[in-house]
PDB file of C-alpha atoms and ligand atoms in Angstrom:
ATOM      1  CA  MET Q   1    -179.891-140.566 220.852  1.00 43.00           C
ATOM      2  CA  THR Q   2    -177.428-142.592 218.830  1.00 44.00           C
ATOM      3  CA  LYS Q   3    -177.482-141.638 215.206  1.00 59.00           C
ATOM      4  CA  LEU Q   4    -178.104-144.563 212.919  1.00 58.00           C
ATOM      5  CA  ILE Q   5    -175.789-144.848 209.966  1.00 59.00           C
ATOM      6  CA  ASP Q   6    -177.052-147.757 207.969  1.00 60.00           C
ATOM      7  CA  ILE Q   7    -179.745-148.082 205.412  1.00 66.00           C
ATOM      8  CA  ASP Q   8    -182.888-149.784 206.660  1.00 70.00           C
ATOM      9  CA  SER Q   9    -181.737-150.702 210.100  1.00 53.00           C
ATOM     10  CA  GLU Q  10    -185.173-149.595 211.284  1.00 42.00           C
ATOM     11  CA  ILE Q  11    -187.135-152.066 209.246  1.00 45.00           C
ATOM     12  CA  PHE Q  12    -187.210-154.838 211.716  1.00 41.00           C
ATOM     13  CA  ARG Q  13    -186.923-152.855 214.895  1.00 38.00           C
ATOM     14  CA  GLY Q  14    -190.602-152.008 214.869  1.00 36.00           C
ATOM     15  CA  ALA Q  15    -191.533-154.814 212.564  1.00 38.00           C
ATOM     16  CA  PRO Q  16    -194.052-157.516 213.137  1.00 41.00           C
ATOM     17  CA  ARG Q  17    -193.283-160.285 215.526  1.00 44.00           C
ATOM     18  CA  VAL Q  18    -194.816-163.575 214.600  1.00 46.00           C
ATOM     19  CA  ASN Q  19    -196.132-165.133 217.723  1.00 48.00           C
ATOM     20  CA  LEU Q  20    -196.272-168.731 216.693  1.00 49.00           C
ATOM     21  CA  SER Q  21    -195.242-170.963 219.549  1.00 52.00           C
ATOM     22  CA  ARG Q  22    -192.742-173.704 218.878  1.00 53.00           C
ATOM     23  CA  ARG Q  23    -195.468-176.194 219.676  1.00 54.00           C
ATOM     24  CA  ALA Q  24    -197.884-174.632 217.188  1.00 52.00           C
ATOM     25  CA  ILE Q  25    -195.230-174.695 214.514  1.00 50.00           C
ATOM     26  CA  VAL Q  26    -194.224-178.282 215.154  1.00 52.00           C
ATOM     27  CA  THR Q  27    -197.882-179.346 215.245  1.00 51.00           C
ATOM     28  CA  GLY Q  28    -198.566-177.454 212.042  1.00 49.00           C
ATOM     29  CA  LEU Q  29    -195.498-178.976 210.474  1.00 47.00           C
ATOM     30  CA  ALA Q  30    -196.725-182.473 211.273  1.00 49.00           C
ATOM     31  CA  ALA Q  31    -200.102-181.618 209.790  1.00 47.00           C
ATOM     32  CA  GLY Q  32    -198.456-180.092 206.745  1.00 46.00           C
ATOM     33  CA  THR Q  33    -200.253-176.793 207.209  1.00 45.00           C
ATOM     34  CA  VAL Q  34    -197.580-174.472 208.539  1.00 46.00           C
ATOM     35  CA  PHE Q  35    -194.609-175.143 206.318  1.00 46.00           C
ATOM     36  CA  PRO Q  36    -195.798-176.040 202.860  1.00 42.00           C
ATOM     37  CA  PHE Q  37    -192.672-174.203 201.612  1.00 42.00           C
ATOM     38  CA  ILE Q  38    -190.459-177.090 202.611  1.00 46.00           C
ATOM     39  CA  THR Q  39    -191.453-178.817 199.424  1.00 42.00           C
ATOM     40  CA  ASN Q  40    -192.400-175.568 197.697  1.00 49.00           C
ATOM     41  CA  CYS Q  41    -189.516-173.161 197.752  1.00 72.00           C
ATOM     42  CA  THR Q  42    -190.140-170.577 195.082  1.00 78.00           C
ATOM     43  CA  THR Q  43    -187.826-169.003 192.565  1.00 84.00           C
ATOM     44  CA  ASN Q  44    -188.033-165.242 192.491  1.00 88.00           C
ATOM     45  CA  PRO Q  45    -188.627-164.387 188.811  1.00 85.00           C
ATOM     46  CA  ALA Q  46    -186.875-161.027 189.138  1.00 86.00           C
ATOM     47  CA  THR Q  47    -183.670-162.352 190.673  1.00 87.00           C
ATOM     48  CA  GLY Q  48    -183.706-166.015 189.640  1.00 85.00           C
ATOM     49  CA  ARG Q  49    -182.868-166.886 193.222  1.00 83.00           C
ATOM     50  CA  SER Q  50    -184.502-169.761 195.082  1.00 78.00           C
ATOM     51  CA  GLN Q  51    -186.331-168.393 198.091  1.00 79.00           C
ATOM     52  CA  PHE Q  52    -187.928-169.679 201.138  1.00 72.00           C
ATOM     53  CA  VAL Q  53    -191.084-167.680 201.865  1.00 75.00           C
ATOM     54  CA  MET Q  54    -193.834-168.959 204.104  1.00 72.00           C
ATOM     55  CA  PHE Q  55    -195.987-165.832 204.213  1.00 73.00           C
ATOM     56  CA  GLY Q  56    -198.045-164.307 201.447  1.00 75.00           C
ATOM     57  CA  ASP Q  57    -197.550-160.657 200.518  1.00 75.00           C
ATOM     58  CA  GLU Q  58    -200.869-159.612 202.013  1.00 77.00           C
ATOM     59  CA  GLN Q  59    -200.140-161.425 205.238  1.00 76.00           C
ATOM     60  CA  VAL Q  60    -196.795-159.691 205.604  1.00 76.00           C
ATOM     61  CA  ALA Q  61    -198.296-156.321 204.659  1.00 80.00           C
ATOM     62  CA  SER Q  62    -200.992-156.550 207.303  1.00 79.00           C
ATOM     63  CA  MET Q  63    -198.390-157.459 209.905  1.00 74.00           C
ATOM     64  CA  ALA Q  64    -196.311-154.439 208.903  1.00 80.00           C
ATOM     65  CA  ALA Q  65    -199.239-152.008 208.844  1.00 84.00           C
ATOM     66  CA  SER Q  66    -199.364-151.426 212.584  1.00 81.00           C
ATOM     67  CA  ALA Q  67    -195.584-151.006 212.789  1.00 81.00           C
ATOM     68  CA  TRP Q  68    -195.849-148.319 210.108  1.00 87.00           C
ATOM     69  CA  THR Q  69    -198.664-146.521 211.907  1.00 87.00           C
ATOM     70  CA  ASP Q  70    -196.681-146.579 215.156  1.00 84.00           C
ATOM     71  CA  MET Q  71    -193.584-145.268 213.466  1.00 84.00           C
ATOM     72  CA  LYS Q  72    -195.455-142.384 211.870  1.00 87.00           C
ATOM     73  CA  SER Q  73    -197.061-141.436 215.159  1.00 88.00           C
ATOM     74  CA  GLN Q  74    -193.787-141.594 217.103  1.00 88.00           C
ATOM     75  CA  THR Q  75    -191.364-139.963 214.684  1.00 90.00           C
ATOM     76  CA  PRO Q  76    -191.789-136.368 213.501  1.00 94.00           C
ATOM     77  CA  VAL Q  77    -192.457-135.986 209.790  1.00 95.00           C
ATOM     78  CA  THR Q  78    -190.720-133.113 208.012  1.00 97.00           C
ATOM     79  CA  ALA Q  79    -192.593-129.874 207.413  1.00 97.00           C
ATOM     80  CA  ASN Q  80    -190.024-128.913 204.760  1.00 98.00           C
ATOM     81  CA  SER Q  81    -191.953-129.134 201.503  1.00 97.00           C
ATOM     82  CA  THR Q  82    -188.823-128.664 199.374  1.00 98.00           C
ATOM     83  CA  LEU Q  83    -187.237-131.703 200.985  1.00 98.00           C
ATOM     84  CA  LYS Q  84    -190.416-133.746 200.771  1.00 98.00           C
ATOM     85  CA  ASN Q  85    -190.828-132.885 197.083  1.00 98.00           C
ATOM     86  CA  ARG Q  86    -187.200-133.783 196.355  1.00 98.00           C
ATOM     87  CA  VAL Q  87    -187.619-137.200 197.971  1.00 98.00           C
ATOM     88  CA  LEU Q  88    -190.935-137.824 196.197  1.00 98.00           C
ATOM     89  CA  HIS Q  89    -189.519-136.809 192.828  1.00 98.00           C
ATOM     90  CA  VAL Q  90    -186.461-139.072 193.125  1.00 98.00           C
ATOM     91  CA  TRP Q  91    -188.571-141.881 194.537  1.00 98.00           C
ATOM     92  CA  GLU Q  92    -191.080-141.779 191.686  1.00 97.00           C
ATOM     93  CA  ARG Q  93    -188.409-141.616 189.028  1.00 98.00           C
ATOM     94  CA  THR Q  94    -186.419-144.475 190.574  1.00 98.00           C
ATOM     95  CA  LEU Q  95    -189.542-146.578 191.070  1.00 97.00           C
ATOM     96  CA  HIS Q  96    -190.429-145.991 187.441  1.00 97.00           C
ATOM     97  CA  GLY Q  97    -187.050-147.549 186.604  1.00 97.00           C
ATOM     98  CA  ALA Q  98    -188.159-150.698 188.426  1.00 97.00           C
ATOM     99  CA  GLU Q  99    -191.557-151.054 186.756  1.00 96.00           C
ATOM    100  CA  GLY Q 100    -192.211-154.536 185.506  1.00 95.00           C
ATOM    101  CA  LYS Q 101    -189.775-156.043 188.016  1.00 94.00           C
ATOM    102  CA  GLY Q 102    -191.295-158.341 190.611  1.00 89.00           C
ATOM    103  CA  ASP Q 103    -194.543-156.843 191.829  1.00 86.00           C
ATOM    104  CA  ILE Q 104    -193.640-153.277 190.874  1.00 93.00           C
ATOM    105  CA  ALA Q 105    -196.153-151.910 188.383  1.00 93.00           C
ATOM    106  CA  ALA Q 106    -197.247-148.511 187.122  1.00 92.00           C
ATOM    107  CA  GLY Q 107    -200.039-146.782 189.012  1.00 91.00           C
ATOM    108  CA  GLN Q 108    -199.414-148.338 192.406  1.00 93.00           C
ATOM    109  CA  ASN Q 109    -199.977-146.251 195.512  1.00 94.00           C
ATOM    110  CA  TRP Q 110    -196.996-145.781 197.790  1.00 95.00           C
ATOM    111  CA  ASP Q 111    -196.974-144.126 201.172  1.00 95.00           C
ATOM    112  CA  VAL Q 112    -193.712-142.158 201.448  1.00 96.00           C
ATOM    113  CA  ALA Q 113    -192.776-140.515 204.753  1.00 95.00           C
ATOM    114  CA  VAL Q 114    -189.833-138.158 205.215  1.00 97.00           C
ATOM    115  CA  PHE Q 115    -188.909-138.226 208.898  1.00 95.00           C
ATOM    116  CA  ASP Q 116    -187.377-135.151 210.473  1.00 96.00           C
ATOM    117  CA  THR Q 117    -184.475-136.705 212.375  1.00 91.00           C
ATOM    118  CA  ASP Q 118    -180.696-136.863 211.906  1.00 89.00           C
ATOM    119  CA  ASP Q 119    -180.682-140.624 211.345  1.00 85.00           C
ATOM    120  CA  VAL Q 120    -178.777-141.622 208.236  1.00 85.00           C
ATOM    121  CA  ASN Q 121    -181.335-144.198 207.290  1.00 86.00           C
ATOM    122  CA  ALA Q 122    -184.142-145.237 204.991  1.00 89.00           C
ATOM    123  CA  PHE Q 123    -186.361-148.293 204.862  1.00 87.00           C
ATOM    124  CA  VAL Q 124    -189.194-149.952 203.049  1.00 87.00           C
ATOM    125  CA  MET Q 125    -192.003-151.927 204.625  1.00 85.00           C
ATOM    126  CA  PRO Q 126    -194.338-154.473 203.086  1.00 84.00           C
ATOM    127  CA  GLY Q 127    -197.551-152.895 201.854  1.00 88.00           C
ATOM    128  CA  ASN Q 128    -195.837-150.138 199.832  1.00 92.00           C
ATOM    129  CA  LYS Q 129    -194.498-148.018 202.689  1.00 91.00           C
ATOM    130  CA  VAL Q 130    -191.250-146.096 202.387  1.00 93.00           C
ATOM    131  CA  GLY Q 131    -189.508-144.146 205.132  1.00 92.00           C
ATOM    132  CA  VAL Q 132    -186.649-141.729 204.477  1.00 94.00           C
ATOM    133  CA  TYR Q 133    -184.879-139.760 207.236  1.00 92.00           C
ATOM    134  CA  ARG Q 134    -183.694-136.199 206.793  1.00 95.00           C
ATOM    135  CA  GLY Q 135    -180.210-137.323 207.897  1.00 91.00           C
ATOM    136  CA  ILE Q 136    -179.673-139.490 204.847  1.00 92.00           C
ATOM    137  CA  THR Q 137    -180.933-136.807 202.490  1.00 95.00           C
ATOM    138  CA  GLU Q 138    -178.348-134.455 204.003  1.00 95.00           C
ATOM    139  CA  LEU Q 139    -175.584-137.005 203.540  1.00 92.00           C
ATOM    140  CA  THR Q 140    -176.339-137.334 199.836  1.00 96.00           C
ATOM    141  CA  GLU Q 141    -174.581-134.830 197.596  1.00 98.00           C
ATOM    142  CA  ASN Q 142    -177.020-135.111 194.698  1.00 98.00           C
ATOM    143  CA  ASP Q 143    -180.205-136.790 193.493  1.00 98.00           C
ATOM    144  CA  ASP Q 144    -178.228-139.652 191.940  1.00 98.00           C
ATOM    145  CA  GLN Q 145    -177.037-140.689 195.389  1.00 97.00           C
ATOM    146  CA  LEU Q 146    -180.541-140.370 196.797  1.00 98.00           C
ATOM    147  CA  SER Q 147    -181.708-142.558 193.926  1.00 98.00           C
ATOM    148  CA  ALA Q 148    -179.096-145.134 194.974  1.00 97.00           C
ATOM    149  CA  VAL Q 149    -180.679-145.192 198.435  1.00 95.00           C
ATOM    150  CA  LEU Q 150    -184.215-145.457 197.080  1.00 96.00           C
ATOM    151  CA  GLY Q 151    -183.229-147.960 194.401  1.00 97.00           C
ATOM    152  CA  HIS Q 152    -181.757-150.096 197.162  1.00 94.00           C
ATOM    153  CA  GLU Q 153    -185.077-149.964 199.017  1.00 92.00           C
ATOM    154  CA  THR Q 154    -186.941-150.902 195.852  1.00 95.00           C
ATOM    155  CA  GLY Q 155    -184.511-153.813 195.511  1.00 94.00           C
ATOM    156  CA  HIS Q 156    -185.689-155.136 198.864  1.00 90.00           C
ATOM    157  CA  VAL Q 157    -189.267-155.061 197.567  1.00 90.00           C
ATOM    158  CA  VAL Q 158    -188.516-156.836 194.301  1.00 93.00           C
ATOM    159  CA  GLY Q 159    -186.295-159.316 196.134  1.00 91.00           C
ATOM    160  CA  ARG Q 160    -189.180-160.020 198.559  1.00 87.00           C
ATOM    161  CA  HIS Q 161    -186.678-159.740 201.370  1.00 85.00           C
ATOM    162  CA  ALA Q 162    -189.146-158.843 204.134  1.00 81.00           C
ATOM    163  CA  ALA Q 163    -191.215-161.971 203.617  1.00 80.00           C
ATOM    164  CA  GLU Q 164    -188.111-164.110 203.309  1.00 79.00           C
ATOM    165  CA  ARG Q 165    -186.566-162.665 206.434  1.00 76.00           C
ATOM    166  CA  LEU Q 166    -189.771-162.992 208.407  1.00 75.00           C
ATOM    167  CA  SER Q 167    -189.979-166.593 207.286  1.00 74.00           C
ATOM    168  CA  ILE Q 168    -186.461-167.472 208.363  1.00 71.00           C
ATOM    169  CA  THR Q 169    -186.908-165.729 211.707  1.00 67.00           C
ATOM    170  CA  THR Q 170    -190.029-167.761 212.327  1.00 68.00           C
ATOM    171  CA  LEU Q 171    -188.189-170.839 211.239  1.00 65.00           C
ATOM    172  CA  ALA Q 172    -185.436-170.073 213.733  1.00 63.00           C
ATOM    173  CA  GLN Q 173    -188.078-169.980 216.456  1.00 59.00           C
ATOM    174  CA  ALA Q 174    -189.210-173.419 215.413  1.00 60.00           C
ATOM    175  CA  GLY Q 175    -185.765-174.831 215.967  1.00 55.00           C
ATOM    176  CA  LEU Q 176    -182.749-176.110 214.203  1.00 47.00           C
ATOM    177  CA  ALA Q 177    -184.096-179.464 213.082  1.00 45.00           C
ATOM    178  CA  VAL Q 178    -186.749-177.835 210.951  1.00 48.00           C
ATOM    179  CA  GLY Q 179    -184.179-175.303 209.824  1.00 47.00           C
ATOM    180  CA  GLN Q 180    -181.945-177.956 208.396  1.00 49.00           C
ATOM    181  CA  ILE Q 181    -184.749-179.226 206.192  1.00 49.00           C
ATOM    182  CA  ALA Q 182    -185.339-175.796 204.714  1.00 51.00           C
ATOM    183  CA  ILE Q 183    -181.650-175.042 204.378  1.00 52.00           C
ATOM    184  CA  THR Q 184    -181.380-177.495 201.537  1.00 51.00           C
ATOM    185  CA  GLN Q 185    -184.201-175.655 199.764  1.00 52.00           C
ATOM    186  CA  SER Q 186    -182.867-172.146 199.849  1.00 59.00           C
ATOM    187  CA  GLU Q 187    -179.862-170.904 197.908  1.00 58.00           C
ATOM    188  CA  THR Q 188    -179.024-168.256 200.448  1.00 56.00           C
ATOM    189  CA  LEU Q 189    -179.236-170.596 203.371  1.00 55.00           C
ATOM    190  CA  SER Q 190    -177.537-173.547 201.757  1.00 56.00           C
ATOM    191  CA  LYS Q 191    -174.276-171.605 201.675  1.00 55.00           C
ATOM    192  CA  TYR Q 192    -174.286-171.652 205.460  1.00 50.00           C
ATOM    193  CA  GLY Q 193    -175.555-175.171 205.986  1.00 51.00           C
ATOM    194  CA  ASN Q 194    -172.232-176.628 207.111  1.00 48.00           C
ATOM    195  CA  GLU Q 195    -171.652-173.958 209.708  1.00 46.00           C
ATOM    196  CA  ILE Q 196    -175.112-174.462 211.103  1.00 46.00           C
ATOM    197  CA  GLY Q 197    -174.513-178.158 211.483  1.00 47.00           C
ATOM    198  CA  ALA Q 198    -171.219-177.534 213.251  1.00 43.00           C
ATOM    199  CA  LEU Q 199    -172.238-174.665 215.486  1.00 43.00           C
ATOM    200  CA  GLY Q 200    -175.795-175.513 216.425  1.00 47.00           C
ATOM    201  CA  GLY Q 201    -178.237-172.957 217.785  1.00 49.00           C
ATOM    202  CA  ALA Q 202    -175.783-170.058 217.952  1.00 49.00           C
ATOM    203  CA  ALA Q 203    -175.408-170.363 214.223  1.00 46.00           C
ATOM    204  CA  MET Q 204    -179.053-169.471 213.878  1.00 50.00           C
ATOM    205  CA  GLN Q 205    -178.100-166.040 215.170  1.00 49.00           C
ATOM    206  CA  PHE Q 206    -174.629-165.562 213.753  1.00 48.00           C
ATOM    207  CA  GLY Q 207    -174.352-168.224 211.098  1.00 47.00           C
ATOM    208  CA  VAL Q 208    -177.649-167.844 209.296  1.00 51.00           C
ATOM    209  CA  ILE Q 209    -179.566-164.730 210.077  1.00 56.00           C
ATOM    210  CA  LEU Q 210    -176.697-162.279 209.801  1.00 56.00           C
ATOM    211  CA  PRO Q 211    -175.135-163.523 206.556  1.00 57.00           C
ATOM    212  CA  TYR Q 212    -178.626-163.941 205.194  1.00 60.00           C
ATOM    213  CA  SER Q 213    -179.305-160.326 205.886  1.00 76.00           C
ATOM    214  CA  ARG Q 214    -175.977-159.221 204.394  1.00 79.00           C
ATOM    215  CA  ALA Q 215    -176.742-161.219 201.260  1.00 83.00           C
ATOM    216  CA  HIS Q 216    -180.000-159.291 201.007  1.00 86.00           C
ATOM    217  CA  GLU Q 217    -178.236-155.974 201.350  1.00 87.00           C
ATOM    218  CA  LEU Q 218    -175.851-156.771 198.520  1.00 90.00           C
ATOM    219  CA  GLU Q 219    -178.669-158.051 196.331  1.00 93.00           C
ATOM    220  CA  ALA Q 220    -180.667-154.861 197.012  1.00 93.00           C
ATOM    221  CA  ASP Q 221    -177.623-152.723 196.160  1.00 94.00           C
ATOM    222  CA  LYS Q 222    -177.285-154.377 192.759  1.00 96.00           C
ATOM    223  CA  LEU Q 223    -180.988-154.330 191.935  1.00 97.00           C
ATOM    224  CA  GLY Q 224    -181.015-150.670 192.960  1.00 97.00           C
ATOM    225  CA  VAL Q 225    -178.283-149.887 190.458  1.00 98.00           C
ATOM    226  CA  ASP Q 226    -180.356-151.554 187.723  1.00 98.00           C
ATOM    227  CA  TYR Q 227    -183.276-149.230 188.524  1.00 98.00           C
ATOM    228  CA  MET Q 228    -181.039-146.159 188.721  1.00 98.00           C
ATOM    229  CA  HIS Q 229    -179.665-147.002 185.313  1.00 98.00           C
ATOM    230  CA  GLN Q 230    -183.134-147.558 183.886  1.00 98.00           C
ATOM    231  CA  ALA Q 231    -184.283-144.241 185.379  1.00 98.00           C
ATOM    232  CA  GLY Q 232    -181.354-142.362 183.844  1.00 98.00           C
ATOM    233  CA  TYR Q 233    -179.440-141.627 187.051  1.00 98.00           C
ATOM    234  CA  ASP Q 234    -175.649-141.836 187.248  1.00 98.00           C
ATOM    235  CA  VAL Q 235    -174.957-145.306 188.670  1.00 98.00           C
ATOM    236  CA  LYS Q 236    -171.398-144.339 189.620  1.00 97.00           C
ATOM    237  CA  GLN Q 237    -172.899-142.236 192.387  1.00 97.00           C
ATOM    238  CA  SER Q 238    -173.960-145.410 194.188  1.00 96.00           C
ATOM    239  CA  ILE Q 239    -170.280-146.100 194.850  1.00 96.00           C
ATOM    240  CA  ARG Q 240    -169.759-142.559 196.089  1.00 95.00           C
ATOM    241  CA  LEU Q 241    -172.752-143.002 198.413  1.00 93.00           C
ATOM    242  CA  TRP Q 242    -171.118-145.953 200.144  1.00 89.00           C
ATOM    243  CA  ASP Q 243    -167.833-144.095 200.381  1.00 89.00           C
ATOM    244  CA  LEU Q 244    -169.701-141.298 202.159  1.00 90.00           C
ATOM    245  CA  MET Q 245    -171.431-143.781 204.446  1.00 86.00           C
ATOM    246  CA  ASP Q 246    -168.063-145.346 205.199  1.00 83.00           C
ATOM    247  CA  ALA Q 247    -166.532-141.989 206.093  1.00 84.00           C
ATOM    248  CA  GLN Q 248    -169.454-141.108 208.369  1.00 82.00           C
ATOM    249  CA  SER Q 249    -169.488-144.397 210.140  1.00 75.00           C
ATOM    250  CA  LYS Q 250    -165.775-144.667 210.952  1.00 74.00           C
ATOM    251  CA  GLY Q 251    -165.388-145.741 214.524  1.00 62.00           C
ATOM    252  CA  GLN Q 252    -169.112-146.171 214.993  1.00 63.00           C
ATOM    253  CA  ARG Q 253    -169.677-149.621 213.603  1.00 58.00           C
ATOM    254  CA  PRO Q 254    -168.835-153.090 214.835  1.00 57.00           C
ATOM    255  CA  PRO Q 255    -166.656-155.427 212.758  1.00 57.00           C
ATOM    256  CA  GLU Q 256    -168.329-156.565 209.576  1.00 55.00           C
ATOM    257  CA  PHE Q 257    -168.797-160.136 210.711  1.00 52.00           C
ATOM    258  CA  MET Q 258    -170.956-159.162 213.652  1.00 53.00           C
ATOM    259  CA  SER Q 259    -172.977-156.576 211.819  1.00 58.00           C
ATOM    260  CA  THR Q 260    -176.243-157.198 210.051  1.00 59.00           C
ATOM    261  CA  HIS Q 261    -174.982-155.030 207.240  1.00 67.00           C
ATOM    262  CA  PRO Q 262    -171.995-155.451 204.970  1.00 75.00           C
ATOM    263  CA  ASP Q 263    -169.086-153.128 205.465  1.00 81.00           C
ATOM    264  CA  PRO Q 264    -169.624-149.983 203.337  1.00 84.00           C
ATOM    265  CA  ALA Q 265    -166.218-150.352 201.678  1.00 85.00           C
ATOM    266  CA  HIS Q 266    -167.110-153.917 200.736  1.00 88.00           C
ATOM    267  CA  ARG Q 267    -170.414-152.742 199.268  1.00 90.00           C
ATOM    268  CA  ALA Q 268    -168.627-150.113 197.197  1.00 92.00           C
ATOM    269  CA  ASP Q 269    -166.272-152.789 195.828  1.00 93.00           C
ATOM    270  CA  GLU Q 270    -169.148-155.117 194.967  1.00 94.00           C
ATOM    271  CA  LEU Q 271    -170.968-152.303 193.184  1.00 95.00           C
ATOM    272  CA  ARG Q 272    -167.864-151.340 191.232  1.00 96.00           C
ATOM    273  CA  ASN Q 273    -167.564-154.901 189.936  1.00 97.00           C
ATOM    274  CA  TYR Q 274    -171.272-155.096 189.161  1.00 97.00           C
ATOM    275  CA  ILE Q 275    -171.418-151.776 187.284  1.00 97.00           C
ATOM    276  CA  ASN Q 276    -168.422-152.783 185.172  1.00 97.00           C
ATOM    277  CA  ALA Q 277    -169.803-156.265 184.497  1.00 97.00           C
ATOM    278  CA  LYS Q 278    -173.171-154.845 183.441  1.00 96.00           C
ATOM    279  CA  GLY Q 279    -171.492-152.288 181.207  1.00 96.00           C
ATOM    280  CA  TYR Q 280    -173.425-149.406 182.799  1.00 97.00           C
ATOM    281  CA  ALA Q 281    -170.194-147.439 183.168  1.00 94.00           C
ATOM    282  CA  ILE Q 282    -166.476-147.991 183.545  1.00 92.00           C
ATOM    283  CA  VAL Q 283    -165.495-147.468 187.158  1.00 89.00           C
TER     284      VAL Q 283
HETATM  285 ZN1   ZN B 301    -181.127-152.618 202.845  1.00 93.58          ZN
END
């Protein structure tokens, strides 16, 4: 089996598919029932970013629930209690650093699974589910780096990335014409509007969805550093984490442009700038 070296590349592999036919979407659009977001893009209070989300949190969580159950039944969970306790401890401390951001609040229940495979990966699913693979815990040299991974996952939650991504994927199914309406409403998408116009349908794959996803990864990295800092972890270790990921993935990853994830070296550079700008440390 190919070893995954990328944070949260599993999220959407087993994730919900929305089976709305193009016809149903277009009909719903005409009736104003399917895409109320076109006039109602929301601003995420935690990030200040304009977002395009057509599914409610509960809706997305119920769609993710079966994917989570499947994943837990198909992937072995670690029997190593030391490892499990380490992950839980770092998770709880990092999550505490994010309290008050977005929907993260004290006293919430989270289902955390530590999977016993070599994959260098971790993910979060709607409905407070977190998956961490043994492989990524073994890559990390200390708890600060593990906190960088888990802070990143928490960043996806606060950023409401799953709902936004599910929405844009559904939108892509509905077709480009509808897409162009929403593009003007979303900050992330508007950056790519010209390319979409020029390239047509292919841009929905390579011009919108991929950069959109990379923008999410970078946003999650930065939010994660905020939570690490708040939790008292060493934020500089987030840069080291991406250096380690880079070293592990040499020769195993496609060029950055074609990947759904930013190049690790690029992520490290972005984090360096962010940590300096925030004054968390001098790096
Ligand atoms: Zn991610």
